[in-house]
Tab-separated table of C-alpha atoms in Angstrom:
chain	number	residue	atom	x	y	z
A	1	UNK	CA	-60.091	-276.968	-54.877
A	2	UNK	CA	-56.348	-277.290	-54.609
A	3	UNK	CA	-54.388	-280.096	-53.084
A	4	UNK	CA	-50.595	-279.606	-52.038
A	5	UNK	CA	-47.784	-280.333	-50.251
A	6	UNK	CA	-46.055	-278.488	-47.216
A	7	UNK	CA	-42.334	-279.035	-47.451
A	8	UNK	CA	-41.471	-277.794	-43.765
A	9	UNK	CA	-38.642	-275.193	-44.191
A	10	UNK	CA	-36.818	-276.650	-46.944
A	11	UNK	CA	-36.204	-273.555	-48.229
A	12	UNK	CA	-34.105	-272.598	-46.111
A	13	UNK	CA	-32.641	-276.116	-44.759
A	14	UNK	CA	-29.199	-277.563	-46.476
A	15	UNK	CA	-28.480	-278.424	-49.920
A	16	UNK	CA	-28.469	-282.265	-49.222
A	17	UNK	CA	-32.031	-282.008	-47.579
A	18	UNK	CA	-33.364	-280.100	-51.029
A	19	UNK	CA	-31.995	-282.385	-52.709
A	20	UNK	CA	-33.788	-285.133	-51.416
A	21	UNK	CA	-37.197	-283.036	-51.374
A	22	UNK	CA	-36.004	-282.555	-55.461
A	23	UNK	CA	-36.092	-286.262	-55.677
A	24	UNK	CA	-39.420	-286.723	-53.500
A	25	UNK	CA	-41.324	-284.418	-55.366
A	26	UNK	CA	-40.681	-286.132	-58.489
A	27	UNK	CA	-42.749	-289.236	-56.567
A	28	UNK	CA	-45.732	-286.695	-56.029
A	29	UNK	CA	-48.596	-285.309	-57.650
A	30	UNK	CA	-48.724	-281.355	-56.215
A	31	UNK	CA	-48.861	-278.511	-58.616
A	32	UNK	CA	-48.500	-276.125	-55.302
A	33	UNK	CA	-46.360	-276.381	-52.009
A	34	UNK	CA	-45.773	-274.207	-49.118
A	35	UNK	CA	-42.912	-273.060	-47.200
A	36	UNK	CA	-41.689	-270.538	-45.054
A	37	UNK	CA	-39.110	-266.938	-45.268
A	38	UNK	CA	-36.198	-267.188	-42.690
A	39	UNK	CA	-33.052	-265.624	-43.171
A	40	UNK	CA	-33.037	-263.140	-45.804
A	41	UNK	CA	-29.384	-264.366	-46.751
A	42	UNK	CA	-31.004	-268.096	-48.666
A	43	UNK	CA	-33.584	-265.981	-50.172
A	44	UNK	CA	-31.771	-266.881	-53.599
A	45	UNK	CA	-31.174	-269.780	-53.159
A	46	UNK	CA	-34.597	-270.995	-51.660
A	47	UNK	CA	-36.129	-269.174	-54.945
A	48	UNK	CA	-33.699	-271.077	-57.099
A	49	UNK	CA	-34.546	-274.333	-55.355
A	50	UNK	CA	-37.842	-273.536	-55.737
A	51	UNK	CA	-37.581	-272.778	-59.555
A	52	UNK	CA	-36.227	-276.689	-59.909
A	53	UNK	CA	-39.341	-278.461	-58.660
A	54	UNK	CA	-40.827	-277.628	-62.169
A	55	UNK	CA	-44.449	-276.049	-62.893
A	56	UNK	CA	-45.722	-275.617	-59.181
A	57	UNK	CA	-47.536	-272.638	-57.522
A	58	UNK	CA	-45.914	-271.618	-54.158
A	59	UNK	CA	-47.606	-271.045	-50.622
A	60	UNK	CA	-45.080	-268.837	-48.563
A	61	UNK	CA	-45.426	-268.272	-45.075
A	62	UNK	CA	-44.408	-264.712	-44.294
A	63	UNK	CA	-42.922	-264.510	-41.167
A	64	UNK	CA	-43.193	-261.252	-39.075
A	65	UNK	CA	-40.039	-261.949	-37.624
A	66	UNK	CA	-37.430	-258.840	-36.882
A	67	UNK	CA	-34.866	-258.631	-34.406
A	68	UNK	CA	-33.136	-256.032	-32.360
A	69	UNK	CA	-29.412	-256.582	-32.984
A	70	UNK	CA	-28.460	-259.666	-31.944
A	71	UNK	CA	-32.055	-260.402	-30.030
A	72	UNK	CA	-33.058	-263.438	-29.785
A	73	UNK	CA	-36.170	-264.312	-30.434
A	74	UNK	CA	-37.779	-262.211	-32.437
A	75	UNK	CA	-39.400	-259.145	-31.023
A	76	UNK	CA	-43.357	-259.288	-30.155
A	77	UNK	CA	-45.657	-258.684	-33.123
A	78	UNK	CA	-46.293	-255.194	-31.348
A	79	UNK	CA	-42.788	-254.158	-30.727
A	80	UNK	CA	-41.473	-255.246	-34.381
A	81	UNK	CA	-39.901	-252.043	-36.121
A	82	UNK	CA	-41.793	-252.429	-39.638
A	83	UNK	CA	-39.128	-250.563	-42.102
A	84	UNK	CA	-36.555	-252.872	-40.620
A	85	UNK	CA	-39.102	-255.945	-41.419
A	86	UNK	CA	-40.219	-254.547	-45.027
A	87	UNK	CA	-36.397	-254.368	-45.984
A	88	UNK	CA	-36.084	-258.259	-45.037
A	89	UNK	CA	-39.548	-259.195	-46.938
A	90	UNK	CA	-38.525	-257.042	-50.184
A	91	UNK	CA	-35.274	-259.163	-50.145
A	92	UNK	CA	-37.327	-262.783	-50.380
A	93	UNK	CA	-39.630	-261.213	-52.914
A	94	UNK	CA	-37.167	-260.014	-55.256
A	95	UNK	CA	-35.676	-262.883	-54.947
A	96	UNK	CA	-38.800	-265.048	-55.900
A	97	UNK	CA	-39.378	-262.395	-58.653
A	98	UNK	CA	-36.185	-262.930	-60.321
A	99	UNK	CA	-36.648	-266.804	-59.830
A	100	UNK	CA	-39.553	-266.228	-61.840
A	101	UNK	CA	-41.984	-268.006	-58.617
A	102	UNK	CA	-45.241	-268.327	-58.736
A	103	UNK	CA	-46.406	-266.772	-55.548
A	104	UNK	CA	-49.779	-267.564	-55.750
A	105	UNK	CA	-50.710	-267.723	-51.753
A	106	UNK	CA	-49.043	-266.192	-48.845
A	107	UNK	CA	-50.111	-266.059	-45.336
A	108	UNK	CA	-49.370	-263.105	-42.865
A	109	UNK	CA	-47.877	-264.898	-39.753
A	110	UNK	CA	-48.152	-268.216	-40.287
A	111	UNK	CA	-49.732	-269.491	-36.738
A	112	UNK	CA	-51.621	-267.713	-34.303
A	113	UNK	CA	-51.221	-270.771	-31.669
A	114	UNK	CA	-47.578	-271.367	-31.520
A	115	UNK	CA	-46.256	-268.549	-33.541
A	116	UNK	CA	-47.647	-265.018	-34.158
A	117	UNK	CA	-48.555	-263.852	-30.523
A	118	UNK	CA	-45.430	-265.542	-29.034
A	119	UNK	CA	-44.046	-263.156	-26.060
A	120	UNK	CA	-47.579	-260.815	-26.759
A	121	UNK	CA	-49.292	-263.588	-24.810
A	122	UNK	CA	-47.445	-266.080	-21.917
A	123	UNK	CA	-47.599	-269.532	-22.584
A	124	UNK	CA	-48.215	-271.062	-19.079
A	125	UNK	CA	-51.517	-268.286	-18.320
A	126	UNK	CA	-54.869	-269.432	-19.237
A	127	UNK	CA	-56.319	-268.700	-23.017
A	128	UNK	CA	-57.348	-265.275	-23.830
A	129	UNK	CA	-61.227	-264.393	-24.207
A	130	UNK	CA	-63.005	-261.805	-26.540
A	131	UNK	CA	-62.777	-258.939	-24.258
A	132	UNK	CA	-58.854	-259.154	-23.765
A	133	UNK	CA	-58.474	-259.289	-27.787
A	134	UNK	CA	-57.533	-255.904	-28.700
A	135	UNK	CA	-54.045	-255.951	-28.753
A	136	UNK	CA	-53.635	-258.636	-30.780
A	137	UNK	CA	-56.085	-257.432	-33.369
A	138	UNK	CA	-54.000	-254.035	-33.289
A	139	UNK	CA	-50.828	-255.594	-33.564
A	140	UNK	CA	-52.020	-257.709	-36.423
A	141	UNK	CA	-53.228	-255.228	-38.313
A	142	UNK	CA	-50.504	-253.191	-38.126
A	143	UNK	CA	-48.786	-255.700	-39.987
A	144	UNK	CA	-51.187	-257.053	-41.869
A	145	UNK	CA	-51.292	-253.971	-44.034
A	146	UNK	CA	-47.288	-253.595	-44.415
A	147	UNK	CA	-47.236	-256.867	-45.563
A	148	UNK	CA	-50.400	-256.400	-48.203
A	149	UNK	CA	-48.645	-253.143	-49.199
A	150	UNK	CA	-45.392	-254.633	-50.038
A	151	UNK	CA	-46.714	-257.986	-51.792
A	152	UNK	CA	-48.976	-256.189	-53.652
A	153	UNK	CA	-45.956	-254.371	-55.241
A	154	UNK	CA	-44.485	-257.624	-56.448
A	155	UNK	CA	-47.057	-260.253	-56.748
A	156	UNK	CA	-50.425	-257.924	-57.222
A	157	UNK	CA	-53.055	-261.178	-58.231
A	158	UNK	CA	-51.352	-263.471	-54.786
A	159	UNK	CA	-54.210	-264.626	-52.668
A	160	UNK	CA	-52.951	-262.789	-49.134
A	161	UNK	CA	-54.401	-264.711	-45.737
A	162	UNK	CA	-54.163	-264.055	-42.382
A	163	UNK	CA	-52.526	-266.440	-39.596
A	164	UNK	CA	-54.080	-270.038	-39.388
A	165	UNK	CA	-55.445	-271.645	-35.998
A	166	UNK	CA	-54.103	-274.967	-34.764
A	167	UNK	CA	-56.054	-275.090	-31.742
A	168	UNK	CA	-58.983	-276.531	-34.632
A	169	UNK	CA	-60.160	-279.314	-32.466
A	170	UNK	CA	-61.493	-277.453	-30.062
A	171	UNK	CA	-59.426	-278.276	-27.140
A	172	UNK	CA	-57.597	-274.385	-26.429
A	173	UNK	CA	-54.114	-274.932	-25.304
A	174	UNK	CA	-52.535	-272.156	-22.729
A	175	UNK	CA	-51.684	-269.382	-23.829
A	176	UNK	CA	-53.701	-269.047	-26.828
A	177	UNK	CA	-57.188	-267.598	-27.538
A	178	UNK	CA	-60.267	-268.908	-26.852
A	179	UNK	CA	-62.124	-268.049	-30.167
A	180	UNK	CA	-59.596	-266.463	-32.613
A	181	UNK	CA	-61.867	-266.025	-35.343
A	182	UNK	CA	-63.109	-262.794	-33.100
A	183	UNK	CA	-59.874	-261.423	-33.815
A	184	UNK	CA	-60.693	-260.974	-37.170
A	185	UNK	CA	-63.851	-259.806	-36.464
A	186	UNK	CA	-62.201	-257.351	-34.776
A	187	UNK	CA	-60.257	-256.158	-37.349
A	188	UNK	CA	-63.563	-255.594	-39.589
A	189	UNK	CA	-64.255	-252.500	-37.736
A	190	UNK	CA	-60.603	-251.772	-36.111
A	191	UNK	CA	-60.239	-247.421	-35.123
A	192	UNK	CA	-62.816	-246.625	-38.148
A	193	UNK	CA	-61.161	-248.854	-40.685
A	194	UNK	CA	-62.165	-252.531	-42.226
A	195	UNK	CA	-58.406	-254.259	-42.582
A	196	UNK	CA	-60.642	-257.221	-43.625
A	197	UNK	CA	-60.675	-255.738	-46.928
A	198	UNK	CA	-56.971	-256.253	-47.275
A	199	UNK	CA	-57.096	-260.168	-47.453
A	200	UNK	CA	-58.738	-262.741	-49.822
A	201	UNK	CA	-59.650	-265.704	-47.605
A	202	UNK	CA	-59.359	-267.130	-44.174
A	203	UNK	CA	-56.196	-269.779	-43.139
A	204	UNK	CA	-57.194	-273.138	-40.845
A	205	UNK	CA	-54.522	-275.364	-39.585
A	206	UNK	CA	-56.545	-278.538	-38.913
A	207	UNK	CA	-54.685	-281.896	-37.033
A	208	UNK	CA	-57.605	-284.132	-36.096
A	209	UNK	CA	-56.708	-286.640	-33.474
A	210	UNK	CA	-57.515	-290.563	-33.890
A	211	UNK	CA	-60.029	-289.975	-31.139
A	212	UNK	CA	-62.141	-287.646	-33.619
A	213	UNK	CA	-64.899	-288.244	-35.611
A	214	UNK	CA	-63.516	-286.021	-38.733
A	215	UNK	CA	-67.005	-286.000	-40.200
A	216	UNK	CA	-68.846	-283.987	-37.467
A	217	UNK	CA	-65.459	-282.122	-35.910
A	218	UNK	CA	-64.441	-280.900	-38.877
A	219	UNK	CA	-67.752	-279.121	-40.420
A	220	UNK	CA	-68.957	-278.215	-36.561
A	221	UNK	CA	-65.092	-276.580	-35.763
A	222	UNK	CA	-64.907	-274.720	-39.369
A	223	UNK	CA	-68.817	-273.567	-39.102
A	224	UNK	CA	-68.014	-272.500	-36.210
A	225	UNK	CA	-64.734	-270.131	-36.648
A	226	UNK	CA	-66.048	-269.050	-39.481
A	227	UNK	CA	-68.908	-267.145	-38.188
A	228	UNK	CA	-66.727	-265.482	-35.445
A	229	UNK	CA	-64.795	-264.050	-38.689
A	230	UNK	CA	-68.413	-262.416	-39.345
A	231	UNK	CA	-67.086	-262.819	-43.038
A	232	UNK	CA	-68.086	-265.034	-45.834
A	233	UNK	CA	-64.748	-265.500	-47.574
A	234	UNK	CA	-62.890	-268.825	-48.789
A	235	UNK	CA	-61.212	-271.208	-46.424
A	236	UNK	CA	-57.892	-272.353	-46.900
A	237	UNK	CA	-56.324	-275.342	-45.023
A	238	UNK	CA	-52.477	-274.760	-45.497
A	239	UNK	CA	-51.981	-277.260	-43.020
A	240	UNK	CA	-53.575	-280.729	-42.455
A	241	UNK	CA	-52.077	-283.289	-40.668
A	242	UNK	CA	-52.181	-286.072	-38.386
A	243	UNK	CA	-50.105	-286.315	-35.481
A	244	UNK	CA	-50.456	-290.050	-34.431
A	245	UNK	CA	-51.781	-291.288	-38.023
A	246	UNK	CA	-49.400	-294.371	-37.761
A	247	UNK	CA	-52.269	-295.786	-35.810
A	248	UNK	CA	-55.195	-294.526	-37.741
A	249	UNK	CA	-57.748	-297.078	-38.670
A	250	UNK	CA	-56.623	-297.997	-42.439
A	251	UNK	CA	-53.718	-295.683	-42.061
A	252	UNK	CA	-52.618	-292.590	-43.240
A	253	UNK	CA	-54.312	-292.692	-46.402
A	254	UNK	CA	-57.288	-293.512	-45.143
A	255	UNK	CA	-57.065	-291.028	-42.399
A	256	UNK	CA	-56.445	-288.131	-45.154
A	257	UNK	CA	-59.295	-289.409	-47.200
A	258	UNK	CA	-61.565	-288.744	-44.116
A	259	UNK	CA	-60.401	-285.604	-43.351
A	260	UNK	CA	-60.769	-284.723	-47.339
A	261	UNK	CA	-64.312	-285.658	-47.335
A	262	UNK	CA	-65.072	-284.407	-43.728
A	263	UNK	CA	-63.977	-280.957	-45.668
A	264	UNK	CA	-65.638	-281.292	-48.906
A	265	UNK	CA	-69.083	-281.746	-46.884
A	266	UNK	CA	-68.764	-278.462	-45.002
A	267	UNK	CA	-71.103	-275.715	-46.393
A	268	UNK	CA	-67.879	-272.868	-46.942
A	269	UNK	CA	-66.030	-272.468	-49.854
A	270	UNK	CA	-62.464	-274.286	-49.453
A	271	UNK	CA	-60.139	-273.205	-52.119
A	272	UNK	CA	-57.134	-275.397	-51.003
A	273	UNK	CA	-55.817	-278.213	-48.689
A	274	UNK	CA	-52.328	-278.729	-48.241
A	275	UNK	CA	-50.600	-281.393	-46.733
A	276	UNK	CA	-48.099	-281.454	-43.586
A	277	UNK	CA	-45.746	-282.433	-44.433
A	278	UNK	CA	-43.408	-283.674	-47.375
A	279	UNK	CA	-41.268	-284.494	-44.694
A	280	UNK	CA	-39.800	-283.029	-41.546
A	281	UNK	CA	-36.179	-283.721	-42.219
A	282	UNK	CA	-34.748	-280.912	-39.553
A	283	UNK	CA	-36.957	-283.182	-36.935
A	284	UNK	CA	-36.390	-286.728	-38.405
A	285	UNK	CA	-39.931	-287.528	-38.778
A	286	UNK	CA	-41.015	-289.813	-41.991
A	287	UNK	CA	-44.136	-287.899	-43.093
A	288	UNK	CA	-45.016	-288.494	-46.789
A	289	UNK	CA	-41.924	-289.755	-48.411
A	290	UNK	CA	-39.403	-291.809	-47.187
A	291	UNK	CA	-35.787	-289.145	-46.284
A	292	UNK	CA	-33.627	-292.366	-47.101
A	293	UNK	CA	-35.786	-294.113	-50.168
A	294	UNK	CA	-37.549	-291.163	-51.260
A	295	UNK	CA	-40.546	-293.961	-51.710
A	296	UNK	CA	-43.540	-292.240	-51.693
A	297	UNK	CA	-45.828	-293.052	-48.401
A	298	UNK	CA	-49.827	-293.422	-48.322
A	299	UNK	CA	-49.853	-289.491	-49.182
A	300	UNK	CA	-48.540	-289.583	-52.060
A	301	UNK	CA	-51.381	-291.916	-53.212
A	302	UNK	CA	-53.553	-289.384	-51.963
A	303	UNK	CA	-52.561	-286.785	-53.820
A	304	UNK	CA	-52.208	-288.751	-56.883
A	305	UNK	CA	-55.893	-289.728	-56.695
A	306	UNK	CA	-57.267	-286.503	-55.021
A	307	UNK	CA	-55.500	-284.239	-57.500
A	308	UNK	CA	-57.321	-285.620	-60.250
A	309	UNK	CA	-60.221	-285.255	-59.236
């Protein structure tokens, strides 16, 4: 099993914020990170940066992001012209390529919740349920397999996964789905074709509350979205994190030790857990290292210790 870092759009943030995360990292024990693709303009230099933090694996989010002139936001996943998109994503990868980046992992649109299906589903209507699913399995797959097609080009041994859940706790937010592991499902038999066989494992975003008991949530949640997939592949947590972990019982390391063993006693295979966040400099939040010390928080213990293992 893995253990890394998220370093929350760094990438693409300014040069004084990378260089703190430069500095941070140095602090840490994470052989792989994850990030996001913006604007295709600091693809260079987000591969560059990336190239500095030394002998680490990357975990890119690619975003399905295309706009219409000067649209903004992005158009629905449905409405998104693809060549337009495919032009954008060739510019990160070549980028990454000549960077000589170890793309190890990427995901294909980051976030169902508060992400992928933005303007495909409203926000302020009730959750969808199975029988209203279509759509979004169709639009997902659409771009599911432009986006295997072109990373397969580049980076042909990358692990590809589809969107991750944040709803993992059980408690469905508005305008969501109900159970989104039955859009996958979906897409194992999708207008005579299995686009399951384009990706290598499945993506949870998990933020347990300090009103959860990690040890049963955790296995019961992932046991449970898991066999709505109807698959048997690898689980990959690219994003765990703790929302009000300030006032965790033992604090933050000792809320991300429960949630590491809450994970390691689930019957799936989990191939990685990464962190949220190194720190959220665009929204001022101290995460895991200190923005004005770089001294390394309770997390960085963590992944000193857990790393090791």
């Amino acid at each position: 099993m893995k253990i890394g870092i998220n370093l929350t759009n760094l990438m693409w943030d300014t040069a004084e914020n990378r260089a703190k995360a430069i500095n941070a990292m140095g602090l840490l024990s994470s052989s792989i990170v994850r990030d996001g693709m913006r604007q295709e303009a600091t693809s260079f230099i987000a591969a560059n940066y990336l190239a500095t933090l030394g002998p680490v694996s990357l975990v890119l989010s690619i975003m399905p992001e295309d706009f219409d002139g000067n649209e903004q936001p992005p158009l629905p996943l449905d409405l998104i012209n693809l060549d337009r998109w495919e032009a954008r994503f060739r510019i990160w990868l070549e980028a990454f390529v000549a960077a000589s980046v170890d793309l190890a992992i990427a995901e294909a649109g980051n976030e169902l919740d508060y992400y992928l299906f933005n303007r495909m589903i409203d926000k302020n209507a009730p959750s969808l349920i199975d029988d209203q699913l279509l759509p979004l399995a169709r639009a997902f797959a659409r771009f599911l397999e432009r986006a295997a097609m072109v990373l397969r080009e580049y980076y042909p041994r990358c692990k590809l996964l589809p969107f991750g859940i944040a709803h993992f706790r059980g408690k469905t937010p508005n305008g969501s789905v109900v159970n989104p592991g039955k859009i996958l499902a979906i897409l194992g038999d999708l207008d005579g074709r299995n686009y399951l066989e384009l990706i290598d494992g499945l993506n949870v975003h998990i933020y347990p509350s300090i009103s959860d008991n990690v040890s049963v949530m955790i296995p019961e949640r992932l046991t449970k979205f898991v066999t709505d997939t109807g698959t048997q592949l690898p689980v990959y947590v690219t994003e765990l994190g703790y929302a009000n972990a300030v006032a965790w019982p033992g604090g933050r390391y000792n809320a991300h030790v429960q949630g590491y063993y809450a994970l390691r006693s689930c019957p799936q295979r989990i191939d990685a857990i990464i962190l949220y966040a190194l720190d959220d400099f665009i929204g001022g939040k101290k995460w895991y290292v200190d923005p004005i010390t770089y001294f390394p928080l309770p997390e960085a213990r963590f992944l000193r210790q857990f790393n090791a293992i």
